[in-house]
Structure formats: C-alpha cells, structure tokens
mmCIF file of C-alpha atoms in Angstrom:
data_model
loop_
_atom_site.group_PDB
_atom_site.id
_atom_site.type_symbol
_atom_site.label_atom_id
_atom_site.label_comp_id
_atom_site.label_asym_id
_atom_site.label_seq_id
_atom_site.Cartn_x
_atom_site.Cartn_y
_atom_site.Cartn_z
ATOM 1 C CA MET A 1 -122.854 93.048 138.926
ATOM 2 C CA ALA A 2 -119.133 92.643 138.583
ATOM 3 C CA THR A 3 -117.607 94.028 135.416
ATOM 4 C CA LYS A 4 -116.026 91.555 133.042
ATOM 5 C CA SER A 5 -112.271 91.499 132.793
ATOM 6 C CA HIS A 6 -110.139 90.572 129.797
ATOM 7 C CA ARG A 7 -106.905 90.163 131.741
ATOM 8 C CA GLY A 8 -106.720 86.419 131.061
ATOM 9 C CA LEU A 9 -106.526 86.976 127.313
ATOM 10 C CA GLY A 10 -102.935 88.209 127.235
ATOM 11 C CA LYS A 11 -102.077 89.663 123.836
ATOM 12 C CA GLY A 12 -105.117 87.919 122.375
ATOM 13 C CA LEU A 13 -106.119 88.822 118.826
ATOM 14 C CA GLN A 14 -103.208 91.230 118.344
ATOM 15 C CA ALA A 15 -100.721 88.406 118.903
ATOM 16 C CA LEU A 16 -102.240 86.317 116.133
ATOM 17 C CA ILE A 17 -102.810 88.929 113.418
ATOM 18 C CA PRO A 18 -99.637 89.738 111.490
ATOM 19 C CA GLU A 19 -98.548 93.355 111.797
ATOM 20 C CA GLU A 20 -99.159 94.108 108.132
ATOM 21 C CA THR A 21 -102.813 93.018 108.394
ATOM 22 C CA ARG A 22 -103.771 94.668 111.675
ATOM 23 C CA PRO A 23 -106.727 97.084 111.523
ATOM 24 C CA GLU A 24 -104.596 100.022 112.672
ATOM 25 C CA ASN A 25 -102.636 99.801 109.425
ATOM 26 C CA LYS A 26 -104.946 102.201 107.579
ATOM 27 C CA GLU A 27 -103.210 102.131 104.195
ATOM 28 C CA ASP A 28 -103.274 98.342 103.946
ATOM 29 C CA ASP A 29 -106.858 98.200 105.201
ATOM 30 C CA SER A 30 -108.041 100.670 102.590
ATOM 31 C CA LYS A 31 -106.651 98.467 99.835
ATOM 32 C CA LYS A 32 -108.418 95.380 101.162
ATOM 33 C CA LEU A 33 -111.724 96.987 102.169
ATOM 34 C CA ARG A 34 -114.394 96.035 99.651
ATOM 35 C CA ILE A 35 -118.139 96.154 99.146
ATOM 36 C CA VAL A 36 -119.385 92.717 98.107
ATOM 37 C CA PRO A 37 -122.811 91.126 97.581
ATOM 38 C CA LEU A 38 -124.153 89.640 100.797
ATOM 39 C CA SER A 39 -125.043 86.506 98.850
ATOM 40 C CA SER A 40 -121.359 85.969 97.984
ATOM 41 C CA ILE A 41 -120.437 85.343 101.641
ATOM 42 C CA GLU A 42 -120.758 81.852 103.101
ATOM 43 C CA PRO A 43 -120.807 81.214 106.863
ATOM 44 C CA ASN A 44 -117.906 79.335 108.402
ATOM 45 C CA PRO A 45 -119.071 75.769 109.184
ATOM 46 C CA ASP A 46 -116.438 75.632 111.936
ATOM 47 C CA GLN A 47 -117.654 78.802 113.639
ATOM 48 C CA PRO A 48 -117.341 78.118 117.396
ATOM 49 C CA ARG A 49 -120.535 79.968 118.214
ATOM 50 C CA LYS A 50 -123.623 77.844 117.537
ATOM 51 C CA HIS A 51 -126.345 79.733 119.412
ATOM 52 C CA PHE A 52 -127.562 83.199 118.437
ATOM 53 C CA ASP A 53 -130.258 85.094 120.316
ATOM 54 C CA GLN A 54 -133.023 85.821 117.815
ATOM 55 C CA GLU A 55 -134.328 88.865 119.657
ATOM 56 C CA ALA A 56 -130.846 90.396 119.782
ATOM 57 C CA LEU A 57 -130.409 89.732 116.050
ATOM 58 C CA GLU A 58 -133.658 91.536 115.276
ATOM 59 C CA GLU A 59 -132.542 94.528 117.349
ATOM 60 C CA LEU A 60 -129.212 94.580 115.512
ATOM 61 C CA SER A 61 -130.979 94.383 112.139
ATOM 62 C CA LYS A 62 -133.021 97.491 112.995
ATOM 63 C CA SER A 63 -129.818 99.316 113.918
ATOM 64 C CA ILE A 64 -128.229 98.247 110.627
ATOM 65 C CA GLN A 65 -131.275 99.453 108.695
ATOM 66 C CA GLU A 66 -130.901 102.871 110.316
ATOM 67 C CA HIS A 67 -127.130 103.292 110.507
ATOM 68 C CA GLY A 68 -125.685 100.653 108.187
ATOM 69 C CA ILE A 69 -122.793 98.339 109.107
ATOM 70 C CA ILE A 70 -120.233 100.421 110.981
ATOM 71 C CA GLN A 71 -117.647 97.640 111.447
ATOM 72 C CA PRO A 72 -116.830 95.622 108.288
ATOM 73 C CA LEU A 73 -117.056 91.852 108.246
ATOM 74 C CA VAL A 74 -113.796 89.905 107.977
ATOM 75 C CA VAL A 75 -113.726 87.285 105.233
ATOM 76 C CA ARG A 76 -111.249 85.135 103.336
ATOM 77 C CA PRO A 77 -111.476 84.303 99.632
ATOM 78 C CA ILE A 78 -112.864 80.980 98.434
ATOM 79 C CA ASP A 79 -112.491 81.861 94.758
ATOM 80 C CA GLN A 80 -112.606 85.045 92.714
ATOM 81 C CA ASN A 81 -116.195 85.912 93.609
ATOM 82 C CA ARG A 82 -116.903 83.852 96.749
ATOM 83 C CA PHE A 83 -115.851 84.438 100.347
ATOM 84 C CA GLN A 84 -115.989 82.621 103.666
ATOM 85 C CA LEU A 85 -116.942 84.541 106.791
ATOM 86 C CA VAL A 86 -114.279 84.668 109.510
ATOM 87 C CA VAL A 87 -115.458 87.400 111.892
ATOM 88 C CA GLY A 88 -118.897 88.994 112.186
ATOM 89 C CA GLU A 89 -121.548 86.303 111.877
ATOM 90 C CA ARG A 90 -124.034 88.280 113.994
ATOM 91 C CA ARG A 91 -123.704 91.227 111.604
ATOM 92 C CA TRP A 92 -123.975 88.858 108.628
ATOM 93 C CA ARG A 93 -127.182 87.296 109.978
ATOM 94 C CA ALA A 94 -128.643 90.671 110.953
ATOM 95 C CA SER A 95 -127.832 92.035 107.488
ATOM 96 C CA HIS A 96 -129.958 89.282 105.969
ATOM 97 C CA LEU A 97 -132.809 90.214 108.324
ATOM 98 C CA ALA A 98 -132.372 93.887 107.393
ATOM 99 C CA GLY A 99 -132.632 93.036 103.701
ATOM 100 C CA LEU A 100 -129.193 94.341 102.694
ATOM 101 C CA GLU A 101 -127.879 93.355 99.284
ATOM 102 C CA SER A 102 -124.215 94.259 99.869
ATOM 103 C CA VAL A 103 -121.930 94.710 102.873
ATOM 104 C CA PRO A 104 -118.433 96.089 103.580
ATOM 105 C CA VAL A 105 -115.760 93.453 104.162
ATOM 106 C CA VAL A 106 -112.045 93.227 104.855
ATOM 107 C CA VAL A 107 -110.414 90.367 102.959
ATOM 108 C CA ARG A 108 -107.696 88.334 104.681
ATOM 109 C CA ASP A 109 -105.611 85.548 103.142
ATOM 110 C CA TRP A 110 -105.681 83.252 106.168
ATOM 111 C CA ASP A 111 -105.262 79.473 106.133
ATOM 112 C CA ASP A 112 -107.564 77.078 107.996
ATOM 113 C CA GLN A 113 -105.631 77.169 111.262
ATOM 114 C CA LYS A 114 -105.365 80.947 111.371
ATOM 115 C CA THR A 115 -109.057 81.256 110.496
ATOM 116 C CA ALA A 116 -110.063 78.882 113.301
ATOM 117 C CA GLU A 117 -107.866 80.678 115.830
ATOM 118 C CA ILE A 118 -109.082 84.159 114.869
ATOM 119 C CA SER A 119 -112.719 83.070 114.944
ATOM 120 C CA LEU A 120 -112.315 81.517 118.385
ATOM 121 C CA ILE A 121 -110.406 84.421 119.918
ATOM 122 C CA GLU A 122 -112.817 86.996 118.521
ATOM 123 C CA ASN A 123 -115.675 85.172 120.227
ATOM 124 C CA ILE A 124 -113.722 84.795 123.467
ATOM 125 C CA GLN A 125 -112.912 88.489 123.583
ATOM 126 C CA ARG A 126 -116.549 89.393 123.023
ATOM 127 C CA ARG A 127 -117.676 86.801 125.601
ATOM 128 C CA ASP A 128 -120.014 85.418 122.932
ATOM 129 C CA LEU A 129 -119.408 81.718 123.575
ATOM 130 C CA ASN A 130 -121.100 79.635 126.224
ATOM 131 C CA PRO A 131 -118.738 77.290 128.134
ATOM 132 C CA LEU A 132 -119.646 74.259 126.025
ATOM 133 C CA GLU A 133 -119.071 76.050 122.711
ATOM 134 C CA GLU A 134 -115.697 77.198 123.975
ATOM 135 C CA ALA A 135 -114.742 73.662 125.035
ATOM 136 C CA LEU A 136 -115.773 72.256 121.643
ATOM 137 C CA ALA A 137 -113.728 74.927 119.878
ATOM 138 C CA PHE A 138 -110.664 74.118 121.998
ATOM 139 C CA ARG A 139 -111.012 70.417 121.211
ATOM 140 C CA SER A 140 -111.376 71.157 117.510
ATOM 141 C CA LEU A 141 -108.176 73.230 117.447
ATOM 142 C CA LEU A 142 -106.275 70.559 119.366
ATOM 143 C CA ASN A 143 -107.419 67.731 117.097
ATOM 144 C CA ASP A 144 -107.446 69.469 113.715
ATOM 145 C CA PHE A 145 -104.063 71.150 114.020
ATOM 146 C CA HIS A 146 -102.300 68.704 116.361
ATOM 147 C CA LEU A 147 -101.592 71.290 119.030
ATOM 148 C CA THR A 148 -100.690 70.562 122.633
ATOM 149 C CA GLN A 149 -102.726 72.160 125.395
ATOM 150 C CA GLU A 150 -99.728 74.351 126.186
ATOM 151 C CA GLN A 151 -99.501 75.572 122.583
ATOM 152 C CA LEU A 152 -103.238 76.217 122.455
ATOM 153 C CA ALA A 153 -103.123 78.160 125.714
ATOM 154 C CA VAL A 154 -100.441 80.469 124.292
ATOM 155 C CA ARG A 155 -102.333 80.996 121.034
ATOM 156 C CA VAL A 156 -105.665 81.930 122.639
ATOM 157 C CA GLY A 157 -104.222 83.824 125.598
ATOM 158 C CA LYS A 158 -105.509 81.485 128.299
ATOM 159 C CA SER A 159 -103.752 79.487 131.001
ATOM 160 C CA ARG A 160 -103.174 75.790 130.467
ATOM 161 C CA SER A 161 -105.337 74.980 133.494
ATOM 162 C CA TYR A 162 -108.181 76.979 131.934
ATOM 163 C CA ILE A 163 -107.913 74.879 128.765
ATOM 164 C CA THR A 164 -107.839 71.651 130.795
ATOM 165 C CA ASN A 165 -110.869 72.575 132.891
ATOM 166 C CA SER A 166 -112.756 73.680 129.802
ATOM 167 C CA LEU A 167 -112.126 70.369 128.030
ATOM 168 C CA ARG A 168 -113.346 68.466 131.094
ATOM 169 C CA LEU A 169 -116.812 69.928 130.486
ATOM 170 C CA LEU A 170 -117.112 67.582 127.514
ATOM 171 C CA GLN A 171 -117.112 64.664 129.991
ATOM 172 C CA LEU A 172 -120.403 65.838 131.499
ATOM 173 C CA PRO A 173 -123.654 63.993 130.749
ATOM 174 C CA VAL A 174 -125.594 65.422 127.802
ATOM 175 C CA LYS A 175 -128.240 66.768 130.169
ATOM 176 C CA LEU A 176 -125.676 68.864 132.067
ATOM 177 C CA GLN A 177 -124.049 70.050 128.857
ATOM 178 C CA GLN A 178 -127.432 71.449 127.853
ATOM 179 C CA TYR A 179 -127.661 73.185 131.243
ATOM 180 C CA LEU A 180 -124.422 74.973 130.336
ATOM 181 C CA VAL A 181 -125.785 75.982 126.931
ATOM 182 C CA ASP A 182 -128.958 77.309 128.566
ATOM 183 C CA ALA A 183 -126.893 79.150 131.219
ATOM 184 C CA VAL A 184 -128.705 77.251 133.973
ATOM 185 C CA LEU A 185 -125.307 76.171 135.305
ATOM 186 C CA THR A 186 -122.002 78.025 135.098
ATOM 187 C CA MET A 187 -118.570 76.623 134.343
ATOM 188 C CA GLY A 188 -117.809 76.884 138.075
ATOM 189 C CA HIS A 189 -120.833 74.742 138.936
ATOM 190 C CA ALA A 190 -119.862 72.179 136.315
ATOM 191 C CA LYS A 191 -116.267 72.028 137.524
ATOM 192 C CA ALA A 192 -117.484 71.254 141.059
ATOM 193 C CA ILE A 193 -119.962 68.614 139.863
ATOM 194 C CA LEU A 194 -117.233 66.846 137.877
ATOM 195 C CA ALA A 195 -115.694 65.836 141.217
ATOM 196 C CA LEU A 196 -118.383 63.129 141.284
ATOM 197 C CA GLN A 197 -117.378 60.033 139.337
ATOM 198 C CA ASN A 198 -120.822 58.614 138.605
ATOM 199 C CA GLN A 199 -122.888 60.345 135.904
ATOM 200 C CA GLN A 200 -126.187 59.592 137.634
ATOM 201 C CA ASP A 201 -124.835 61.276 140.755
ATOM 202 C CA GLN A 202 -123.792 64.228 138.605
ATOM 203 C CA ASN A 203 -127.304 64.500 137.161
ATOM 204 C CA ASP A 204 -128.957 64.224 140.576
ATOM 205 C CA LEU A 205 -126.669 66.759 142.201
ATOM 206 C CA ALA A 206 -127.065 69.230 139.325
ATOM 207 C CA ASP A 207 -130.843 69.072 139.701
ATOM 208 C CA GLU A 208 -130.496 69.723 143.426
ATOM 209 C CA VAL A 209 -128.184 72.687 142.773
ATOM 210 C CA ILE A 210 -130.703 74.177 140.346
ATOM 211 C CA ASP A 211 -133.709 73.509 142.596
ATOM 212 C CA LYS A 212 -132.010 75.191 145.557
ATOM 213 C CA GLY A 213 -130.387 77.964 143.541
ATOM 214 C CA LEU A 214 -126.947 77.198 144.989
ATOM 215 C CA ASN A 215 -123.899 79.254 144.071
ATOM 216 C CA VAL A 216 -120.556 77.671 143.177
ATOM 217 C CA ARG A 217 -119.192 77.689 146.744
ATOM 218 C CA GLN A 218 -122.348 76.043 148.067
ATOM 219 C CA THR A 219 -122.178 73.486 145.265
ATOM 220 C CA GLU A 220 -118.612 72.607 146.246
ATOM 221 C CA GLU A 221 -119.736 72.053 149.848
ATOM 222 C CA LEU A 222 -122.611 69.873 148.664
ATOM 223 C CA VAL A 223 -120.216 67.794 146.572
ATOM 224 C CA LYS A 224 -118.028 67.235 149.646
ATOM 225 C CA CYS A 225 -121.071 65.980 151.516
ATOM 226 C CA TRP A 226 -122.069 63.797 148.575
ATOM 227 C CA ASN A 227 -118.595 62.306 148.346
ATOM 228 C CA GLN A 228 -118.289 61.672 152.093
ATOM 229 C CA PRO A 229 -117.358 58.013 152.613
ATOM 230 C CA MET A 230 -120.345 55.972 153.742
ATOM 231 C CA GLN A 231 -120.107 54.188 157.072
ATOM 232 C CA SER A 232 -121.258 50.600 157.486
ATOM 233 C CA VAL A 233 -125.048 50.491 157.888
ATOM 234 C CA THR A 234 -125.981 47.599 160.175
ATOM 235 C CA LEU A 235 -129.314 46.265 161.320
ATOM 236 C CA VAL A 236 -131.085 48.666 163.646
ATOM 237 C CA GLN A 237 -131.743 45.897 166.132
ATOM 238 C CA GLU A 238 -128.018 45.078 166.306
ATOM 239 C CA THR A 239 -127.130 48.743 166.754
ATOM 240 C CA GLN A 240 -129.627 49.095 169.577
ATOM 241 C CA GLN A 241 -128.060 46.127 171.355
ATOM 242 C CA GLN A 242 -124.587 47.647 170.964
ATOM 243 C CA VAL A 243 -125.735 50.999 172.299
ATOM 244 C CA ALA A 244 -127.560 49.384 175.191
ATOM 245 C CA SER A 245 -124.360 47.615 176.178
ATOM 246 C CA THR A 246 -122.760 51.019 176.783
ATOM 247 C CA ASN A 247 -125.642 52.074 179.090
ATOM 248 C CA GLN A 248 -126.477 54.990 176.801
ATOM 249 C CA GLU A 249 -130.238 54.562 177.079
ATOM 250 C CA PRO A 250 -131.179 58.035 175.695
ATOM 251 C CA LEU A 251 -129.050 57.384 172.658
ATOM 252 C CA ALA A 252 -130.729 54.041 172.086
ATOM 253 C CA ASN A 253 -134.160 55.640 172.330
ATOM 254 C CA HIS A 254 -133.276 58.201 169.694
ATOM 255 C CA GLN A 255 -131.865 55.454 167.507
ATOM 256 C CA ALA A 256 -135.160 53.592 167.742
ATOM 257 C CA ASN A 257 -137.092 56.723 166.788
ATOM 258 C CA LEU A 258 -134.899 57.333 163.790
ATOM 259 C CA GLN A 259 -135.695 53.813 162.596
ATOM 260 C CA GLN A 260 -139.095 55.164 161.589
ATOM 261 C CA VAL A 261 -137.619 57.885 159.362
ATOM 262 C CA PRO A 262 -137.718 56.860 155.677
ATOM 263 C CA VAL A 263 -134.168 56.736 154.366
ATOM 264 C CA ILE A 264 -133.646 57.934 150.794
ATOM 265 C CA ARG A 265 -130.004 58.056 149.809
ATOM 266 C CA HIS A 266 -128.433 59.563 146.789
ATOM 267 C CA THR A 267 -125.002 58.066 146.301
ATOM 268 C CA LYS A 268 -124.037 55.007 144.340
ATOM 269 C CA LYS A 269 -122.999 53.127 147.477
ATOM 270 C CA THR A 270 -126.340 53.527 149.280
ATOM 271 C CA ILE A 271 -129.407 51.348 149.302
ATOM 272 C CA LEU A 272 -133.040 52.492 149.308
ATOM 273 C CA PHE A 273 -134.966 51.106 152.253
ATOM 274 C CA SER A 274 -137.828 52.122 154.532
ATOM 275 C CA SER A 275 -138.436 51.581 158.224
ATOM 276 C CA ASP A 276 -139.845 48.081 157.761
ATOM 277 C CA GLU A 277 -136.994 46.827 155.555
ATOM 278 C CA GLN A 278 -133.660 45.326 156.451
ATOM 279 C CA PRO A 279 -130.891 47.733 155.330
ATOM 280 C CA LYS A 280 -127.955 46.254 153.497
ATOM 281 C CA THR A 281 -124.375 47.012 154.419
ATOM 282 C CA THR A 282 -121.663 48.747 152.492
ATOM 283 C CA LYS A 283 -118.025 47.783 152.654
ATOM 284 C CA VAL A 284 -115.630 49.693 154.882
ATOM 285 C CA ASP A 285 -111.950 49.164 155.464
ATOM 286 C CA SER A 286 -110.793 46.996 158.350
ATOM 287 C CA ALA A 287 -109.510 49.946 160.398
ATOM 288 C CA THR A 288 -112.879 51.705 160.205
ATOM 289 C CA GLN A 289 -114.734 48.480 161.019
ATOM 290 C CA SER A 290 -112.523 47.869 164.055
ATOM 291 C CA ALA A 291 -113.102 51.413 165.281
ATOM 292 C CA LEU A 292 -116.854 51.031 164.907
ATOM 293 C CA GLU A 293 -116.886 47.733 166.771
ATOM 294 C CA ALA A 294 -114.756 49.212 169.560
ATOM 295 C CA ASN A 295 -116.986 52.287 169.882
ATOM 296 C CA PRO A 296 -120.624 51.288 169.329
ATOM 297 C CA GLU A 297 -121.780 54.717 170.550
ATOM 298 C CA ASP A 298 -119.781 56.422 167.796
ATOM 299 C CA HIS A 299 -121.240 53.930 165.359
ATOM 300 C CA ALA A 300 -124.764 54.833 166.426
ATOM 301 C CA VAL A 301 -124.097 58.574 166.203
ATOM 302 C CA THR A 302 -122.581 58.140 162.760
ATOM 303 C CA GLU A 303 -125.582 56.173 161.554
ATOM 304 C CA MET A 304 -127.996 58.739 162.981
ATOM 305 C CA ALA A 305 -126.149 61.547 161.204
ATOM 306 C CA GLU A 306 -126.306 59.593 157.962
ATOM 307 C CA ARG A 307 -130.030 58.936 158.387
ATOM 308 C CA LEU A 308 -130.686 62.613 159.045
ATOM 309 C CA ARG A 309 -128.540 63.593 156.078
ATOM 310 C CA SER A 310 -130.467 61.240 153.815
ATOM 311 C CA TRP A 311 -133.853 62.260 155.171
ATOM 312 C CA LEU A 312 -133.275 66.024 155.126
ATOM 313 C CA LYS A 313 -131.188 65.921 151.923
ATOM 314 C CA THR A 314 -128.538 68.253 153.296
ATOM 315 C CA ALA A 315 -125.283 68.142 155.257
ATOM 316 C CA VAL A 316 -125.704 67.057 158.902
ATOM 317 C CA LYS A 317 -123.040 66.799 161.605
ATOM 318 C CA ILE A 318 -123.532 65.380 165.100
ATOM 319 C CA LYS A 319 -120.849 66.340 167.614
ATOM 320 C CA SER A 320 -121.078 64.540 170.948
ATOM 321 C CA GLN A 321 -119.155 64.419 174.224
ATOM 322 C CA GLY A 322 -120.467 61.800 176.553
ATOM 323 C CA GLN A 323 -124.251 62.174 176.709
ATOM 324 C CA GLN A 324 -124.180 65.783 175.484
ATOM 325 C CA GLY A 325 -123.482 67.446 172.158
ATOM 326 C CA HIS A 326 -125.127 69.341 169.341
ATOM 327 C CA ILE A 327 -126.398 68.835 165.794
ATOM 328 C CA GLU A 328 -125.422 71.035 162.833
ATOM 329 C CA ILE A 329 -127.843 71.093 159.884
ATOM 330 C CA SER A 330 -126.772 73.057 156.810
ATOM 331 C CA PHE A 331 -129.186 75.088 154.664
ATOM 332 C CA TYR A 332 -128.502 77.179 151.568
ATOM 333 C CA SER A 333 -131.410 79.616 151.346
ATOM 334 C CA HIS A 334 -134.454 80.768 153.319
ATOM 335 C CA GLU A 335 -136.572 78.387 151.234
ATOM 336 C CA ASP A 336 -134.235 75.507 152.035
ATOM 337 C CA LEU A 337 -134.417 76.347 155.754
ATOM 338 C CA GLN A 338 -138.210 76.357 155.607
ATOM 339 C CA ARG A 339 -138.167 72.984 153.831
ATOM 340 C CA ILE A 340 -135.995 71.490 156.576
ATOM 341 C CA ILE A 341 -138.180 72.935 159.340
ATOM 342 C CA ASP A 342 -141.313 71.594 157.645
ATOM 343 C CA SER A 343 -139.715 68.144 157.414
ATOM 344 C CA LEU A 344 -138.801 68.181 161.109
ATOM 345 C CA MET A 345 -142.250 69.378 162.170
ATOM 346 C CA LEU A 346 -143.925 66.771 159.981
ATOM 347 C CA GLN A 347 -141.842 64.052 161.609
ATOM 348 C CA ASP A 348 -142.653 65.446 165.080
ATOM 349 C CA ASN A 349 -146.384 65.227 164.367
ATOM 350 C CA ARG A 350 -146.076 61.502 163.727
ATOM 351 C CA TYR A 351 -145.479 60.770 167.412
#
C-alpha cells in the first residue's frame, strides 16, 4: 500500500497558528496548559468530522485508561468556566468512554474563522475526513467567512483545483454521497462519474463500478463509453435492405441474428426495446445522417456494435475493412470476462 504524503498541505497548520501560540513555544504553552473538568468542554457544532469509528474510540479509551492523555486537547474559552473544543474530539469522546473526570487542555483565544480553519486543517493533516466531510467544510468556510476559492486554497494548503473538485462532490446524488462516506467510492471515482450530466446515469454507472470493482482509470474509460454519442437506430428491416443493396450478404445475416438479442441501454438517449418491438430513433446531426445514408455498411456495423455494447454492458468496438475485420470487447476483471463469455455462450445456445 502506498504511503500517504502530506506534500499538498504546504505550510498547513504552522502557517495559521501565530508564532506566539505555536506548541514549540514551551514557556507560553506552560502558562496556558490547564487541567479542566471534562464536563466543562463542549464539542464544536461546526466540527468538520461527523463520523467516528466506535471500535477505534473504544481502543483509544483503553489506551487513555492505561496511559492517560498524552497530547492535550485544544480549546477556546466560552466564559470563565466553559470551553469549546477546537482540536481533539476523538480524545474527548474516548475520555468520556474511559470515565475521566478531568483532562489537560491548551487554551487558545481564537475567533470563529480561526477556529474553523484550525479544526479543518487538523483533520486534513490527520486524514480524518472522508471526501464529503471535507467538501462540506470547504463550503462552510467559503460561505461563512466570504472567502474566494483562491483564498481558501492558500489558507488550507491545497491547490485551487483541489478545492474546486472537492466542492463538485456536493453535486452528486445523495446515494453517491453516501457511497463516499462509506468509502465504497473514492474521490477519484466520484470525479470521473461527475462527467455524466444525468443523475440517474450517475447512479447507474456508480452501481456498475461497485459491482465490477473498477478502479478509477477503468471508471474513466467506462464513462467515455457511456458518454459516446449514440448513432441513429433505424428499423432492422430497413437496415437489412440497405446492407443487401451493398451485396454484403454475410453482414446482413449477422444483422438479422443480432435482431434477436435483447437490447437494454443505459443512457438517457436510448430506448428500451426487445427483438419483437420497433426501436425508436435518436436525433443525429445532418453530417452524421448523411454519412450513414452514404455508407449503409458503416451504419450496420455501428448499430451492431451498439447492440453488442448494450447487451454485454461493456465497451465494444468493431473494426472492419471490406468483408473482414475484428471485434474488441473490453472486460475489467476475471469475473467480468467470465460474465461476458457466459452471455455469449448463452446466446449461441439459442440457435
């Protein structure tokens, strides 16, 4: 497994904490280090992290029971005897589980904006946030403190493009946002899926990615296939007549066979129909239509590739020269290959 890098964080937390309040300033820290009742600390309602692993918290609580809290919590004062938690919510929660009555804290006089920034960056540096939590935190900082994306990028040590791509995750359907929270999909998967404009397509493709266990690169290829412009789907009888007029009898025979393959399509522009139904047409530009009418053989090959793609639910390319050529069928795992082979063998047994 690749090790995690923090290079994208720039100066990170150090850039935001004033020099006089940095942890390495021992004298200042000693003056602000206090032991306070655990009950006097309130959680931050704007904490970016919303999900905490219960099992990990229980393990941490056992460690705290044995060794105590090694790293103090960071808080800011609410009033003379009340504090709001800024950094260390896992330790705060685990301390409750461990039954502690008091905990060590470092008190910081930070305003709302500084508190939000520190809380976010601390979570980013620890890699504690899932992609959706991070996106929500970015949006909150932008809206609450009227920052530009460029300003936010500088403050949290990320590139502007990273901020932009993160915010785009909030455009995903709720179902896919939950996939991110559950770590079923990664930010890379989500970024690829967002290339689809229709949310139903996004949902369908995400399910296919999960079912097939596709990585990000494979997902990007699948999106390209999904977004491929649809060619005009004409009546099979008309296509057969066009092919016959070019004296390509073998091609016409294959076209007739493919008529019996159930066509199930997955893009917004396609129509569900079976072998005994009349397929509807989709609009194409005049140049494409003219090319198809001038080359009925190409039209037939294109339609066959589309039928195979819809039937096998994967990318299919047919490359032909005259009466010869070859078919390329993409698969993404051994299981996917077996599924395709089973589909082909099942179809073969029908004849």
